[in-house]
């Protein structure tokens, strides 16, 4: 469970998120809202990349202020642009990166890497330079690098925005098949139709928080009125 | 190191990366310290034999020096003018051997192993405050982001060309720098997020 209690976030002197109190327990949660409404900032609070200016973020009871390292391990984060989170030149090296500091033996690491690469159809590319992959393959590689660490929660920040339709569907499928809790920031309303919960952000506040149908209807109405 | 590694099981592939790097350093220094054409010629032959042992065709050795041929040409011509052709040949052979040996290292060593080798080699420097993990992460990032940056530059150039601005160096440099800084911020977040 991820719990936000009266969270305010100020970045560069301006309030970005205001008085957010939410308890995230569902398996599939979507975060939607206009550009600049604070979705990415919210996502970054969940794994301690941002710390709240006021209030608390608790992940399974651990405060992000005091347990940053542990929380980052439990809450994986997939960014919009895979190019910015693939940090090693070769596919399999990149997947292995996060495992380095977990105290596993070389064999255990290798087994985990192979397992994940197989799951996302990347095993044939394991020795390839990561920059030669297609956009969709890069995003799957980025997801692999996060999932190989077995996080309990995975936060995605617009994982399909840069992808074409075919690759969107691949990533959508990857998210659907996750055993973990997924919190997905997205503009892709098709992606969230079968989610358990949709939270709409507007101007740094929670504007709607409901099952997909109802939340999306309110969101669309508000956009048309504006 | 970027796209060069050729997976294989030859004795050269299996050699510890640390030894390979050290051998390259020693051979490279000897190449220029020992001033005898026979020594250089011997190393040239040795290098080609090593390529063979690594299961690599000689065309791969040639590929290492081909991009530098025009430099060789310049050196050779300069030596003919100021010395004589034999000295020119000698200079070119030394450089060619060095390039081929360096190429052999990258062809037979995964960049991750190479980086681990460097990390190990830097171990003793911990005492004077060098963190080998940081150094090796920096090397990996450099290798990883060379192609990404060249892509960014291409993107920016295309966008500016579409607006007729591609002859203005500032109109290329500024967006490239802005995008690179933004990218660097996210990369550093991503490294944090992955727990290192
Ligand atoms: N590091 C920062 N410093 C100052 N302002 C920021 C920073 N990051 C985001 N902002 C601002 O906070 C607001 C919300 O940004 P963001 O969370 O990225 O929104 P979204 O992801 O919904 O588009 C925007 O107005 C943005 O300009
Ligand atoms: Mg965003």
Tab-separated table of C-alpha atoms and ligand atoms in Angstrom:
chain	number	residue	atom	x	y	z
A	1	UNK	CA	0.000	0.000	0.000
A	2	UNK	CA	1.209	3.495	-0.876
A	3	UNK	CA	-0.241	6.188	1.319
A	4	UNK	CA	-0.001	9.943	0.748
A	5	UNK	CA	-1.004	12.126	3.677
A	6	UNK	CA	-1.667	15.837	3.141
A	7	UNK	CA	1.119	16.114	0.611
A	8	UNK	CA	2.231	19.447	-0.784
A	9	UNK	CA	5.067	19.720	-3.250
A	10	UNK	CA	6.836	22.931	-4.158
A	11	UNK	CA	9.418	22.881	-6.945
A	12	UNK	CA	11.596	25.853	-7.815
A	13	UNK	CA	9.484	28.071	-5.557
A	14	UNK	CA	6.139	27.197	-7.129
A	15	UNK	CA	3.455	24.917	-5.736
A	16	UNK	CA	3.157	21.915	-8.049
A	17	UNK	CA	0.982	19.588	-5.956
A	18	UNK	CA	-1.505	20.751	-3.326
A	19	UNK	CA	-2.958	18.875	-0.417
A	20	UNK	CA	-2.958	15.373	-1.849
A	21	UNK	CA	-4.255	12.595	0.377
A	22	UNK	CA	-4.613	9.234	-1.346
A	23	UNK	CA	-4.332	5.585	-0.467
A	24	UNK	CA	-3.235	3.435	-3.380
A	25	UNK	CA	-4.199	-0.198	-2.952
A	26	UNK	CA	-5.692	-1.283	-6.296
A	27	UNK	CA	-3.637	-3.350	-8.734
A	28	UNK	CA	-4.110	-1.037	-11.723
A	29	UNK	CA	-4.273	2.678	-11.125
A	30	UNK	CA	-4.156	5.316	-13.868
A	31	UNK	CA	-3.146	8.931	-13.458
A	32	UNK	CA	-4.480	11.247	-16.156
A	33	UNK	CA	-4.689	15.016	-16.614
A	34	UNK	CA	-3.540	17.914	-18.773
A	35	UNK	CA	0.077	18.732	-19.469
A	36	UNK	CA	1.565	20.480	-16.478
A	37	UNK	CA	-1.148	19.270	-14.094
A	38	UNK	CA	1.454	17.595	-11.884
A	39	UNK	CA	1.247	13.938	-12.946
A	40	UNK	CA	4.980	13.376	-13.323
A	41	UNK	CA	5.706	15.178	-10.091
A	42	UNK	CA	3.163	12.959	-8.364
A	43	UNK	CA	4.713	9.835	-9.870
A	44	UNK	CA	8.131	10.919	-8.637
A	45	UNK	CA	6.807	11.260	-5.107
A	46	UNK	CA	5.850	7.596	-5.077
A	47	UNK	CA	9.395	6.282	-5.257
A	48	UNK	CA	11.189	9.053	-3.431
A	49	UNK	CA	12.630	10.843	-6.467
A	50	UNK	CA	10.778	13.859	-5.056
A	51	UNK	CA	10.224	14.301	-1.341
A	52	UNK	CA	7.059	16.114	-0.219
A	53	UNK	CA	7.465	19.695	0.944
A	54	UNK	CA	4.774	18.999	3.573
A	55	UNK	CA	3.046	15.782	4.522
A	56	UNK	CA	4.194	12.189	4.159
A	57	UNK	CA	4.495	9.495	1.545
A	58	UNK	CA	4.437	6.014	3.062
A	59	UNK	CA	5.226	2.886	1.075
A	60	UNK	CA	4.217	-0.198	3.024
A	61	UNK	CA	4.542	1.942	6.117
A	62	UNK	CA	8.027	3.259	5.272
A	63	UNK	CA	8.413	7.024	5.031
A	64	UNK	CA	10.043	8.199	1.811
A	65	UNK	CA	12.001	10.785	3.778
A	66	UNK	CA	13.837	8.266	5.901
A	67	UNK	CA	13.795	5.120	3.747
A	68	UNK	CA	14.587	6.440	0.274
A	69	UNK	CA	16.826	3.581	-0.752
A	70	UNK	CA	14.471	0.848	0.297
A	71	UNK	CA	11.513	2.585	-1.310
A	72	UNK	CA	13.330	3.006	-4.596
A	73	UNK	CA	13.974	-0.706	-4.589
A	74	UNK	CA	10.327	-1.541	-3.888
A	75	UNK	CA	8.871	0.992	-6.304
A	76	UNK	CA	10.200	0.611	-9.840
A	77	UNK	CA	9.963	3.579	-12.191
A	78	UNK	CA	9.637	3.492	-15.967
A	79	UNK	CA	10.166	6.849	-17.668
A	80	UNK	CA	8.577	8.156	-20.824
A	81	UNK	CA	11.729	8.152	-22.899
A	82	UNK	CA	13.560	4.836	-22.755
A	83	UNK	CA	16.680	6.463	-24.199
A	84	UNK	CA	17.112	8.320	-20.939
A	85	UNK	CA	16.958	5.288	-18.709
A	86	UNK	CA	18.987	2.774	-20.649
A	87	UNK	CA	22.389	3.422	-19.153
A	88	UNK	CA	24.556	0.642	-20.576
A	89	UNK	CA	25.722	0.201	-24.143
A	90	UNK	CA	24.694	-3.465	-24.461
A	91	UNK	CA	21.201	-4.874	-23.875
A	92	UNK	CA	22.027	-7.517	-21.283
A	93	UNK	CA	24.406	-5.221	-19.424
A	94	UNK	CA	21.669	-2.705	-19.001
A	95	UNK	CA	19.265	-5.235	-17.550
A	96	UNK	CA	21.959	-6.393	-15.120
A	97	UNK	CA	22.775	-2.865	-13.946
A	98	UNK	CA	20.301	-2.662	-11.059
A	99	UNK	CA	21.238	-6.131	-9.837
A	100	UNK	CA	24.833	-5.206	-9.132
A	101	UNK	CA	24.197	-3.948	-5.645
A	102	UNK	CA	21.737	-6.614	-4.496
A	103	UNK	CA	24.393	-9.059	-3.349
A	104	UNK	CA	23.492	-11.834	-5.808
A	105	UNK	CA	25.965	-14.308	-7.250
A	106	UNK	CA	26.920	-13.976	-10.912
A	107	UNK	CA	24.844	-17.075	-11.750
A	108	UNK	CA	21.778	-15.748	-10.015
A	109	UNK	CA	22.125	-12.449	-11.831
A	110	UNK	CA	22.540	-14.187	-15.184
A	111	UNK	CA	19.448	-16.327	-14.544
A	112	UNK	CA	17.330	-13.290	-13.716
A	113	UNK	CA	18.549	-11.381	-16.763
A	114	UNK	CA	17.849	-14.286	-19.125
A	115	UNK	CA	14.443	-14.848	-17.585
A	116	UNK	CA	13.333	-11.254	-18.071
A	117	UNK	CA	14.771	-10.972	-21.580
A	118	UNK	CA	12.832	-14.081	-22.572
A	119	UNK	CA	9.636	-12.723	-21.108
A	120	UNK	CA	9.849	-9.628	-23.309
A	121	UNK	CA	11.124	-11.333	-26.445
A	122	UNK	CA	14.478	-9.611	-26.204
A	123	UNK	CA	16.641	-12.656	-25.612
A	124	UNK	CA	17.796	-12.729	-29.241
A	125	UNK	CA	19.048	-9.180	-28.823
A	126	UNK	CA	20.959	-9.664	-25.582
A	127	UNK	CA	24.383	-8.919	-27.084
A	128	UNK	CA	23.145	-6.055	-29.279
A	129	UNK	CA	24.062	-2.428	-28.671
A	130	UNK	CA	21.031	-0.934	-26.965
A	131	UNK	CA	20.919	2.032	-29.330
A	132	UNK	CA	20.157	-0.227	-32.287
A	133	UNK	CA	16.811	-1.364	-30.840
A	134	UNK	CA	13.471	-0.069	-32.129
A	135	UNK	CA	11.454	2.354	-29.997
A	136	UNK	CA	9.194	-0.395	-28.707
A	137	UNK	CA	12.067	-2.742	-27.971
A	138	UNK	CA	13.823	0.049	-26.081
A	139	UNK	CA	10.776	0.622	-23.922
A	140	UNK	CA	10.531	-3.112	-23.246
A	141	UNK	CA	14.238	-3.095	-22.358
A	142	UNK	CA	13.660	-0.211	-19.971
A	143	UNK	CA	10.772	-2.137	-18.398
A	144	UNK	CA	12.980	-5.247	-18.151
A	145	UNK	CA	15.670	-3.277	-16.349
A	146	UNK	CA	13.107	-2.248	-13.762
A	147	UNK	CA	11.274	-5.565	-13.388
A	148	UNK	CA	14.442	-7.607	-13.038
A	149	UNK	CA	14.748	-6.120	-9.558
A	150	UNK	CA	11.360	-7.543	-8.520
A	151	UNK	CA	9.810	-4.319	-7.291
A	152	UNK	CA	6.457	-4.600	-5.514
A	153	UNK	CA	5.046	-1.580	-7.326
A	154	UNK	CA	5.820	-0.233	-10.766
A	155	UNK	CA	5.199	3.399	-11.682
A	156	UNK	CA	5.052	4.242	-15.394
A	157	UNK	CA	5.277	7.842	-16.594
A	158	UNK	CA	3.671	7.980	-20.036
A	159	UNK	CA	5.220	4.716	-21.205
A	160	UNK	CA	3.459	4.718	-24.575
A	161	UNK	CA	3.545	8.394	-25.546
A	162	UNK	CA	6.522	8.034	-27.892
A	163	UNK	CA	5.449	4.731	-29.428
A	164	UNK	CA	3.584	3.749	-32.583
A	165	UNK	CA	0.413	1.693	-32.378
A	166	UNK	CA	2.007	-1.723	-32.590
A	167	UNK	CA	4.516	-0.929	-29.850
A	168	UNK	CA	1.832	0.721	-27.742
A	169	UNK	CA	-0.058	-2.537	-27.796
A	170	UNK	CA	3.073	-4.446	-26.786
A	171	UNK	CA	3.692	-2.192	-23.822
A	172	UNK	CA	0.022	-2.290	-22.912
A	173	UNK	CA	0.224	-6.056	-22.886
A	174	UNK	CA	3.378	-5.941	-20.784
A	175	UNK	CA	1.583	-3.801	-18.225
A	176	UNK	CA	-1.511	-6.008	-18.269
A	177	UNK	CA	0.537	-9.123	-17.557
A	178	UNK	CA	2.413	-7.650	-14.583
A	179	UNK	CA	2.020	-9.459	-11.306
A	180	UNK	CA	2.795	-6.234	-9.475
A	181	UNK	CA	0.712	-3.213	-8.653
A	182	UNK	CA	1.014	-0.731	-11.529
A	183	UNK	CA	0.472	3.005	-11.338
A	184	UNK	CA	0.413	4.408	-14.864
A	185	UNK	CA	0.539	8.056	-15.872
A	186	UNK	CA	-0.898	8.284	-19.381
A	187	UNK	CA	-2.788	10.233	-22.015
A	188	UNK	CA	-3.825	6.986	-23.641
A	189	UNK	CA	-7.396	6.523	-22.467
A	190	UNK	CA	-7.716	3.141	-24.207
A	191	UNK	CA	-4.964	1.872	-21.993
A	192	UNK	CA	-6.887	2.540	-18.789
A	193	UNK	CA	-10.357	1.272	-19.719
A	194	UNK	CA	-9.962	-1.927	-17.730
A	195	UNK	CA	-8.042	-0.405	-14.840
A	196	UNK	CA	-9.391	-0.522	-11.283
A	197	UNK	CA	-9.113	3.170	-10.620
A	198	UNK	CA	-8.464	6.420	-12.463
A	199	UNK	CA	-7.223	9.549	-10.719
A	200	UNK	CA	-7.538	12.802	-12.655
A	201	UNK	CA	-5.128	15.632	-11.824
A	202	UNK	CA	-5.859	19.234	-12.631
A	203	UNK	CA	-3.653	22.112	-11.634
A	204	UNK	CA	-1.831	20.160	-8.949
A	205	UNK	CA	-4.975	18.804	-7.287
A	206	UNK	CA	-7.002	15.631	-7.493
A	207	UNK	CA	-9.938	16.578	-9.712
A	208	UNK	CA	-11.613	13.161	-9.929
A	209	UNK	CA	-10.903	9.774	-8.424
A	210	UNK	CA	-13.169	6.939	-9.446
A	211	UNK	CA	-13.621	3.837	-11.580
A	212	UNK	CA	-12.505	4.464	-15.185
A	213	UNK	CA	-15.905	5.184	-16.740
A	214	UNK	CA	-16.952	7.783	-14.241
A	215	UNK	CA	-13.573	9.430	-13.801
A	216	UNK	CA	-12.952	9.686	-17.542
A	217	UNK	CA	-16.431	11.093	-18.172
A	218	UNK	CA	-15.818	13.883	-15.661
A	219	UNK	CA	-12.416	14.523	-17.189
A	220	UNK	CA	-13.824	14.780	-20.728
A	221	UNK	CA	-16.669	17.024	-19.612
A	222	UNK	CA	-14.264	19.346	-17.838
A	223	UNK	CA	-12.042	19.516	-20.908
A	224	UNK	CA	-14.990	20.371	-23.159
A	225	UNK	CA	-16.233	23.065	-20.802
A	226	UNK	CA	-12.846	24.674	-20.588
B	1	UNK	CA	33.265	-0.811	-27.742
B	2	UNK	CA	30.006	0.553	-29.049
B	3	UNK	CA	28.985	-2.065	-31.555
B	4	UNK	CA	32.242	-3.888	-31.847
B	5	UNK	CA	32.109	-6.823	-29.491
B	6	UNK	CA	32.076	-10.142	-31.347
B	7	UNK	CA	30.827	-12.878	-29.054
B	8	UNK	CA	33.190	-15.842	-29.024
B	9	UNK	CA	34.913	-18.480	-26.922
B	10	UNK	CA	38.506	-18.147	-28.138
B	11	UNK	CA	41.390	-18.005	-25.653
B	12	UNK	CA	41.607	-14.274	-26.378
B	13	UNK	CA	37.950	-13.818	-25.479
B	14	UNK	CA	38.452	-15.776	-22.275
B	15	UNK	CA	41.482	-13.827	-21.064
B	16	UNK	CA	40.740	-11.620	-18.063
B	17	UNK	CA	39.954	-8.086	-19.288
B	18	UNK	CA	42.411	-6.622	-16.782
B	19	UNK	CA	45.240	-8.627	-18.387
B	20	UNK	CA	44.173	-7.589	-21.853
B	21	UNK	CA	44.126	-3.926	-20.930
B	22	UNK	CA	47.501	-4.232	-19.197
B	23	UNK	CA	48.991	-6.099	-22.176
B	24	UNK	CA	47.722	-3.439	-24.539
B	25	UNK	CA	49.300	-0.745	-22.386
B	26	UNK	CA	52.637	-2.580	-22.277
B	27	UNK	CA	52.659	-3.468	-25.985
B	28	UNK	CA	51.658	0.084	-26.882
B	29	UNK	CA	54.444	1.592	-24.794
B	30	UNK	CA	57.017	-0.909	-26.042
B	31	UNK	CA	55.987	-0.191	-29.606
B	32	UNK	CA	57.157	3.385	-29.250
B	33	UNK	CA	59.931	2.837	-26.701
B	34	UNK	CA	61.796	0.099	-28.574
B	35	UNK	CA	63.217	1.889	-31.574
B	36	UNK	CA	63.781	-0.992	-33.949
B	37	UNK	CA	61.881	-1.772	-37.114
B	38	UNK	CA	62.190	-5.502	-36.511
B	39	UNK	CA	60.436	-5.164	-33.162
B	40	UNK	CA	57.543	-3.316	-34.765
B	41	UNK	CA	57.372	-5.830	-37.591
B	42	UNK	CA	57.390	-8.651	-35.036
B	43	UNK	CA	54.493	-7.070	-33.158
B	44	UNK	CA	52.626	-6.628	-36.421
B	45	UNK	CA	52.904	-10.332	-37.140
B	46	UNK	CA	51.990	-11.179	-33.533
B	47	UNK	CA	48.921	-8.977	-33.763
B	48	UNK	CA	47.705	-10.691	-36.907
B	49	UNK	CA	48.278	-14.084	-35.290
B	50	UNK	CA	46.227	-12.923	-32.282
B	51	UNK	CA	43.364	-11.954	-34.582
B	52	UNK	CA	43.513	-15.420	-36.032
B	53	UNK	CA	43.518	-16.987	-32.564
B	54	UNK	CA	40.460	-14.906	-31.693
B	55	UNK	CA	38.662	-16.402	-34.680
B	56	UNK	CA	38.511	-13.043	-36.430
B	57	UNK	CA	39.147	-12.690	-40.165
B	58	UNK	CA	41.980	-10.357	-41.178
B	59	UNK	CA	39.368	-8.071	-42.710
B	60	UNK	CA	38.410	-7.149	-39.130
B	61	UNK	CA	42.001	-6.068	-38.477
B	62	UNK	CA	41.926	-4.021	-41.667
B	63	UNK	CA	38.640	-2.452	-40.561
B	64	UNK	CA	40.428	-1.091	-37.479
B	65	UNK	CA	42.910	0.931	-39.527
B	66	UNK	CA	40.785	1.857	-42.517
B	67	UNK	CA	39.199	4.937	-40.932
B	68	UNK	CA	42.690	6.243	-40.101
B	69	UNK	CA	44.197	5.711	-43.548
B	70	UNK	CA	44.165	9.398	-44.404
B	71	UNK	CA	46.103	10.141	-41.221
B	72	UNK	CA	48.599	7.473	-42.213
B	73	UNK	CA	48.830	9.101	-45.627
B	74	UNK	CA	49.597	12.489	-44.097
B	75	UNK	CA	52.250	11.060	-41.786
B	76	UNK	CA	53.818	9.082	-44.598
B	77	UNK	CA	53.990	12.071	-46.919
B	78	UNK	CA	55.385	14.291	-44.148
B	79	UNK	CA	58.089	11.730	-43.384
B	80	UNK	CA	59.034	11.439	-47.064
B	81	UNK	CA	59.425	15.207	-47.211
B	82	UNK	CA	61.343	15.628	-43.940
B	83	UNK	CA	63.058	12.219	-43.577
B	84	UNK	CA	62.730	9.301	-45.920
B	85	UNK	CA	60.116	6.750	-46.903
B	86	UNK	CA	61.469	4.032	-44.612
B	87	UNK	CA	60.929	6.166	-41.534
B	88	UNK	CA	57.480	7.015	-42.869
B	89	UNK	CA	56.658	3.349	-43.257
B	90	UNK	CA	57.990	2.674	-39.766
B	91	UNK	CA	55.752	5.358	-38.227
B	92	UNK	CA	52.709	4.077	-40.052
B	93	UNK	CA	53.330	0.471	-39.035
B	94	UNK	CA	53.614	1.422	-35.382
B	95	UNK	CA	50.330	3.312	-35.466
B	96	UNK	CA	48.596	0.551	-37.386
B	97	UNK	CA	49.719	-2.076	-34.875
B	98	UNK	CA	48.497	0.075	-32.009
B	99	UNK	CA	45.072	0.553	-33.606
B	100	UNK	CA	44.731	-3.112	-34.419
B	101	UNK	CA	45.674	-4.156	-30.897
B	102	UNK	CA	43.208	-1.706	-29.377
B	103	UNK	CA	40.598	-2.999	-31.820
B	104	UNK	CA	41.351	-6.568	-30.798
B	105	UNK	CA	40.663	-5.643	-27.184
B	106	UNK	CA	37.269	-4.153	-27.997
B	107	UNK	CA	36.357	-6.928	-30.429
B	108	UNK	CA	36.962	-9.632	-27.863
B	109	UNK	CA	35.855	-7.953	-24.642
B	110	UNK	CA	32.332	-7.037	-23.647
B	111	UNK	CA	32.206	-3.439	-22.555
B	112	UNK	CA	30.777	-4.557	-19.214
B	113	UNK	CA	33.743	-6.883	-18.639
B	114	UNK	CA	36.134	-4.183	-19.718
B	115	UNK	CA	34.521	-1.803	-17.288
B	116	UNK	CA	34.665	-4.403	-14.507
B	117	UNK	CA	38.348	-4.839	-15.360
B	118	UNK	CA	38.942	-1.118	-15.063
B	119	UNK	CA	36.978	-1.023	-11.802
B	120	UNK	CA	39.181	-3.779	-10.417
B	121	UNK	CA	42.321	-2.054	-11.630
B	122	UNK	CA	41.277	1.175	-9.929
B	123	UNK	CA	40.602	-0.636	-6.637
B	124	UNK	CA	43.832	0.516	-4.950
B	125	UNK	CA	42.884	4.141	-5.692
B	126	UNK	CA	39.994	3.876	-3.236
B	127	UNK	CA	42.460	4.922	-0.561
B	128	UNK	CA	42.962	8.303	-2.185
B	129	UNK	CA	39.223	8.854	-2.534
B	130	UNK	CA	38.569	7.509	-6.025
B	131	UNK	CA	35.374	5.459	-6.212
B	132	UNK	CA	35.949	2.866	-8.951
B	133	UNK	CA	32.201	2.182	-9.301
B	134	UNK	CA	31.628	5.819	-10.135
B	135	UNK	CA	34.435	5.823	-12.668
B	136	UNK	CA	33.094	2.741	-14.384
B	137	UNK	CA	29.540	4.070	-14.419
B	138	UNK	CA	30.871	7.220	-16.041
B	139	UNK	CA	32.650	5.180	-18.719
B	140	UNK	CA	29.505	3.130	-19.425
B	141	UNK	CA	27.389	6.237	-19.662
B	142	UNK	CA	29.848	7.797	-22.064
B	143	UNK	CA	29.756	4.764	-24.324
B	144	UNK	CA	26.009	4.507	-24.079
B	145	UNK	CA	25.277	8.153	-24.817
B	146	UNK	CA	27.585	8.743	-27.780
B	147	UNK	CA	24.982	7.316	-30.195
B	148	UNK	CA	22.122	8.977	-28.314
B	149	UNK	CA	23.763	12.388	-28.527
B	150	UNK	CA	24.546	12.019	-32.193
B	151	UNK	CA	20.854	11.309	-32.621
B	152	UNK	CA	19.916	14.453	-30.706
B	153	UNK	CA	22.219	16.544	-32.890
B	154	UNK	CA	20.697	15.013	-36.027
B	155	UNK	CA	17.179	15.710	-34.753
B	156	UNK	CA	17.971	19.308	-33.961
B	157	UNK	CA	19.725	19.791	-37.284
B	158	UNK	CA	16.735	18.449	-39.176
B	159	UNK	CA	14.297	20.613	-37.240
B	160	UNK	CA	16.423	23.700	-37.870
B	161	UNK	CA	16.951	22.846	-41.501
B	162	UNK	CA	13.175	22.678	-41.932
B	163	UNK	CA	13.119	26.267	-40.674
B	164	UNK	CA	16.112	27.296	-42.772
B	165	UNK	CA	18.316	27.824	-39.720
B	166	UNK	CA	20.839	25.062	-40.207
B	167	UNK	CA	23.684	27.359	-41.194
B	168	UNK	CA	23.617	29.173	-37.898
B	169	UNK	CA	25.826	27.420	-35.380
B	170	UNK	CA	24.005	28.960	-32.383
B	171	UNK	CA	20.654	27.752	-33.635
B	172	UNK	CA	22.089	24.233	-33.570
B	173	UNK	CA	24.100	24.509	-30.388
B	174	UNK	CA	21.486	26.016	-28.104
B	175	UNK	CA	18.658	23.499	-28.606
B	176	UNK	CA	21.199	20.671	-28.494
B	177	UNK	CA	22.583	21.874	-25.184
B	178	UNK	CA	19.135	22.460	-23.696
B	179	UNK	CA	17.955	19.005	-24.708
B	180	UNK	CA	21.137	17.407	-23.453
B	181	UNK	CA	20.842	19.035	-20.054
B	182	UNK	CA	17.228	17.950	-19.755
B	183	UNK	CA	18.190	14.468	-20.781
B	184	UNK	CA	21.029	14.388	-18.251
B	185	UNK	CA	18.601	15.256	-15.474
B	186	UNK	CA	16.324	12.397	-16.373
B	187	UNK	CA	19.209	9.977	-16.806
B	188	UNK	CA	20.431	10.793	-13.332
B	189	UNK	CA	16.914	10.271	-11.970
B	190	UNK	CA	16.749	6.945	-13.759
B	191	UNK	CA	20.033	5.857	-12.186
B	192	UNK	CA	18.720	6.882	-8.774
B	193	UNK	CA	15.445	5.075	-9.418
B	194	UNK	CA	17.310	1.888	-10.263
B	195	UNK	CA	19.029	2.028	-6.929
B	196	UNK	CA	22.653	2.836	-7.565
C	1	LIG	N1	11.963	20.693	-11.238
C	1	LIG	C1	10.988	21.613	-11.397
C	1	LIG	N2	11.177	22.882	-11.044
C	1	LIG	C2	10.197	23.805	-11.199
C	1	LIG	N3	8.992	23.527	-11.705
C	1	LIG	C3	8.742	22.263	-12.084
C	1	LIG	C4	9.725	21.243	-11.960
C	1	LIG	N4	9.199	20.091	-12.420
C	1	LIG	C5	7.948	20.383	-12.813
C	1	LIG	N5	7.676	21.692	-12.615
C	1	LIG	C6	6.399	22.347	-12.910
C	1	LIG	O1	5.379	21.679	-12.224
C	1	LIG	C7	4.230	21.573	-13.009
C	1	LIG	C8	3.802	20.131	-13.141
C	1	LIG	O2	4.761	19.469	-13.923
C	1	LIG	P1	4.657	17.907	-14.210
C	1	LIG	O3	4.537	17.185	-12.928
C	1	LIG	O4	5.784	17.541	-15.082
C	1	LIG	O5	3.277	17.828	-15.017
C	1	LIG	P2	2.729	16.724	-16.014
C	1	LIG	O6	3.570	15.500	-15.882
C	1	LIG	O7	1.314	16.511	-15.584
C	1	LIG	O8	2.783	17.314	-17.375
C	1	LIG	C9	4.539	22.224	-14.337
C	1	LIG	O9	4.033	23.529	-14.308
C	1	LIG	C10	6.041	22.243	-14.373
C	1	LIG	O10	6.504	23.358	-15.089
C	2	LIG	MG1	4.730	14.457	-17.291
